[in-house]
XYZ file of C-alpha atoms in Angstrom:
72
model
C 21.902 -11.544 -13.388
C 24.617 -12.188 -15.918
C 28.274 -12.701 -15.159
C 29.217 -9.576 -17.088
C 26.894 -7.407 -14.982
C 28.278 -8.961 -11.804
C 31.857 -8.202 -12.854
C 31.029 -4.610 -13.709
C 29.274 -4.237 -10.409
C 32.243 -5.752 -8.579
C 34.784 -3.478 -10.261
C 32.585 -0.432 -9.836
C 32.381 -1.220 -6.115
C 36.162 -1.372 -5.908
C 36.491 1.898 -7.804
C 33.923 3.537 -5.535
C 35.714 2.224 -2.430
C 39.055 3.619 -3.585
C 37.494 6.972 -4.434
C 35.864 7.206 -0.995
C 39.109 6.157 0.710
C 41.004 8.911 -1.079
C 38.348 11.394 0.019
C 38.656 10.269 3.648
C 42.454 10.537 3.575
C 42.125 14.166 2.540
C 40.131 14.824 5.729
C 42.894 13.560 8.017
C 44.750 16.206 10.010
C 48.292 14.903 10.164
C 50.446 15.916 13.162
C 53.346 18.306 12.730
C 56.887 16.972 12.523
C 57.761 18.440 15.939
C 54.796 16.698 17.558
C 55.770 13.366 15.984
C 59.338 13.724 17.278
C 58.149 14.645 20.786
C 55.699 11.740 20.899
C 58.377 9.344 19.638
C 60.783 10.491 22.364
C 58.111 9.972 25.030
C 57.414 6.456 23.730
C 61.114 5.532 23.612
C 61.674 6.808 27.165
C 58.603 4.898 28.346
C 59.866 1.693 26.748
C 63.297 2.134 28.342
C 61.784 2.768 31.785
C 59.540 -0.294 31.494
C 62.471 -2.397 30.305
C 64.627 -1.278 33.218
C 61.785 -1.953 35.657
C 61.248 -5.474 34.319
C 65.011 -6.114 34.403
C 65.240 -4.906 38.011
C 62.315 -7.085 39.099
C 63.831 -10.080 37.276
C 67.202 -9.477 38.957
C 65.599 -9.215 42.410
C 63.544 -12.392 41.957
C 66.537 -14.291 40.543
C 68.717 -13.340 43.511
C 65.883 -14.009 45.965
C 65.091 -17.453 44.573
C 68.808 -18.250 44.389
C 69.154 -17.280 48.042
C 66.158 -19.410 49.062
C 67.439 -22.422 47.097
C 70.889 -21.931 48.657
C 69.394 -22.349 52.125
C 68.369 -25.949 51.435
């Protein structure tokens, strides 16, 4: 197999891949703007709740360990 044939084959594979990718992107059903906003709000609230929970647990353990160390 010559180098020229290999290069053509390589570039034709890339072209074919890009063509198929474009075809697949056309099949995607993208969510509506309202759904994206609602999902984003749910994620942000979830992150805030988890952050507050971790902060509360950290505060409790810090005070508890400080109390235990203060006893000795």
